[in-house]
Amino acid sequence: MLKFITAILAVGFLITLYLGQSHWNQERQASAKNKPVHQSSTSNIDDQNIEEQELLKLTSNGPANAVDQFKQSLKEDKPFTILFAGSPAIGSETDGSFPLIKEQLIKAFGKEHIKVEIKTFNLTSTQSLYQKKQAEIAAVNADLIIFEPFSRPLVLMA
């Protein structure tokens, strides 16, 4: 009796499986017939809009005025310039954390959309103000300036 019930359940399972698969295939074919044919020749404008939307998603956590400036630079088709300014602790073009940050920004936004620069001063914040280093920073004409607080060099007494 147990073998008979097992056989009936197995046959019922196979019938259910077959009917489910048939129904699934019919639904797929019906939906494929109802969909319009996608044209492979999309316009450059659509591609640009999609690319622009993807880039703007990356700026969602940024300051509002920087995001607006980024949108403007996209419209003008010029790179958005980010300047990192601070003490040598932020690194250099080849050393420290700056090269990693620069690489990731370029990887995310693309070389044609973003330009990343660095300007370091071996001074404290006060010394840099007295020596008018802000003019050097402004001369870069960056769209976004990220300041790292200048710290006094550590002097160890023996």
Coordinates of C-alpha atoms in Angstrom, one line a residue:
M1 CA 0.0 0.0 0.0
L2 CA 2.9 2.4 0.9
K3 CA 4.5 1.7 -2.5
F4 CA 1.2 2.5 -4.3
I5 CA 0.8 5.8 -2.6
T6 CA 4.4 6.7 -3.3
A7 CA 3.9 5.9 -7.0
I8 CA 0.7 8.0 -7.2
L9 CA 2.5 10.9 -5.6
A10 CA 5.4 10.6 -8.0
V11 CA 3.1 10.5 -11.0
G12 CA 1.1 13.5 -9.6
F13 CA 4.4 15.4 -9.1
L14 CA 5.6 14.7 -12.7
I15 CA 2.2 15.8 -14.1
T16 CA 2.3 19.1 -12.0
L17 CA 5.9 19.7 -13.2
Y18 CA 5.0 19.1 -16.8
L19 CA 1.9 21.4 -16.7
G20 CA 3.9 24.1 -14.9
Q21 CA 6.7 24.1 -17.5
S22 CA 4.2 24.2 -20.3
H23 CA 2.3 27.1 -18.8
W24 CA 5.6 28.9 -18.2
N25 CA 6.7 28.5 -21.9
Q26 CA 3.3 29.7 -23.2
E27 CA 3.5 32.8 -21.0
R28 CA 7.0 33.6 -22.2
Q29 CA 6.1 33.3 -25.8
A30 CA 3.0 35.4 -25.4
S31 CA 5.0 38.2 -23.7
A32 CA 7.7 38.1 -26.3
K33 CA 5.1 38.6 -29.0
N34 CA 3.5 41.6 -27.3
K35 CA 6.8 43.4 -26.7
P36 CA 7.9 45.9 -29.3
V37 CA 11.1 45.1 -31.1
H38 CA 14.0 47.0 -29.5
Q39 CA 15.9 49.0 -32.1
S40 CA 19.6 48.6 -31.8
S41 CA 20.4 52.0 -33.2
T42 CA 19.9 54.3 -30.2
S43 CA 20.7 57.9 -30.5
N44 CA 23.8 59.5 -28.9
I45 CA 21.5 61.8 -27.0
D46 CA 19.9 58.8 -25.2
D47 CA 23.3 57.4 -24.4
Q48 CA 24.5 60.7 -23.1
N49 CA 21.5 61.0 -20.9
I50 CA 21.9 57.6 -19.4
E51 CA 25.6 58.2 -18.8
E52 CA 24.8 61.6 -17.2
Q53 CA 22.2 60.0 -15.0
E54 CA 24.7 57.3 -13.8
L55 CA 27.3 60.0 -13.1
L56 CA 24.8 62.1 -11.2
K57 CA 23.9 59.1 -9.0
L58 CA 27.5 59.1 -7.8
T59 CA 27.2 62.7 -6.6
S60 CA 24.0 62.1 -4.5
N61 CA 25.9 62.5 -1.2
G62 CA 27.9 65.6 -2.3
P63 CA 27.3 69.2 -1.4
A64 CA 24.4 70.7 -3.4
N65 CA 26.5 73.5 -4.9
A66 CA 29.2 71.1 -6.0
V67 CA 26.6 68.8 -7.6
D68 CA 25.2 71.8 -9.5
Q69 CA 28.7 72.8 -10.6
F70 CA 29.3 69.1 -11.7
K71 CA 26.1 69.2 -13.8
Q72 CA 27.2 72.5 -15.4
S73 CA 30.6 71.0 -16.3
L74 CA 28.8 68.0 -17.9
K75 CA 26.7 70.4 -20.0
E76 CA 29.8 72.3 -21.0
D77 CA 31.6 69.1 -21.7
K78 CA 34.6 70.0 -19.6
P79 CA 36.2 68.1 -16.7
F80 CA 35.1 68.8 -13.1
T81 CA 38.3 69.8 -11.2
I82 CA 38.8 68.6 -7.6
L83 CA 41.8 70.0 -5.7
F84 CA 43.1 68.4 -2.5
A85 CA 45.0 71.0 -0.5
G86 CA 46.8 70.5 2.8
S87 CA 49.9 69.3 4.5
P88 CA 52.2 66.6 3.1
A89 CA 50.3 64.1 5.2
I90 CA 47.7 63.8 2.5
G91 CA 50.4 62.4 0.2
S92 CA 51.8 63.3 -3.2
E93 CA 51.1 62.3 -6.8
T94 CA 52.8 59.0 -6.2
D95 CA 52.7 58.4 -2.4
G96 CA 50.2 58.3 0.4
S97 CA 46.4 58.1 0.2
F98 CA 46.1 60.7 -2.6
P99 CA 47.0 58.3 -5.5
L100 CA 44.4 55.8 -4.3
I101 CA 41.7 58.5 -4.0
K102 CA 42.5 59.9 -7.4
E103 CA 42.4 56.5 -9.0
Q104 CA 39.0 55.6 -7.5
L105 CA 37.5 59.0 -8.6
I106 CA 38.8 58.6 -12.1
K107 CA 37.6 55.0 -12.2
A108 CA 34.1 56.1 -11.0
F109 CA 33.6 59.3 -13.1
G110 CA 36.0 58.7 -16.0
K111 CA 39.0 60.8 -17.1
E112 CA 36.9 62.9 -19.5
H113 CA 34.6 64.0 -16.7
I114 CA 36.9 64.6 -13.7
K115 CA 40.3 66.0 -13.0
V116 CA 42.0 65.5 -9.6
E117 CA 44.9 67.6 -8.4
I118 CA 46.9 68.0 -5.2
K119 CA 48.7 71.0 -3.7
T120 CA 50.6 70.5 -0.5
F121 CA 52.4 73.0 1.8
N122 CA 54.8 72.2 4.5
L123 CA 53.3 74.9 6.8
T124 CA 50.7 75.3 9.4
S125 CA 47.3 76.7 8.5
T126 CA 48.2 80.1 10.1
Q127 CA 51.6 80.2 8.2
S128 CA 49.9 79.4 4.9
L129 CA 47.5 82.3 5.4
Y130 CA 50.3 84.8 6.3
Q131 CA 52.2 83.6 3.2
K132 CA 49.1 84.1 1.0
K133 CA 49.1 80.5 -0.1
Q134 CA 45.3 80.8 -0.7
A135 CA 46.2 82.7 -3.9
E136 CA 48.0 79.6 -5.1
I137 CA 45.0 77.5 -4.3
A138 CA 42.6 79.8 -6.0
A139 CA 44.9 80.0 -9.1
V140 CA 44.1 76.3 -9.8
N141 CA 40.5 77.4 -10.4
A142 CA 39.1 74.1 -9.1
D143 CA 35.4 73.4 -9.0
L144 CA 35.7 71.7 -5.6
I145 CA 38.5 72.2 -3.0
I146 CA 39.0 69.7 -0.3
F147 CA 41.1 71.1 2.6
E148 CA 43.1 68.9 5.0
P149 CA 43.9 70.9 8.1
F150 CA 47.6 71.9 8.0
S151 CA 49.3 70.7 11.1
R152 CA 52.5 71.8 12.8
P153 CA 55.3 69.4 12.1
L154 CA 56.0 67.1 15.0
V155 CA 59.3 67.8 16.7
L156 CA 60.6 65.2 19.1
M157 CA 63.0 66.3 21.8
A158 CA 65.8 64.0 22.8

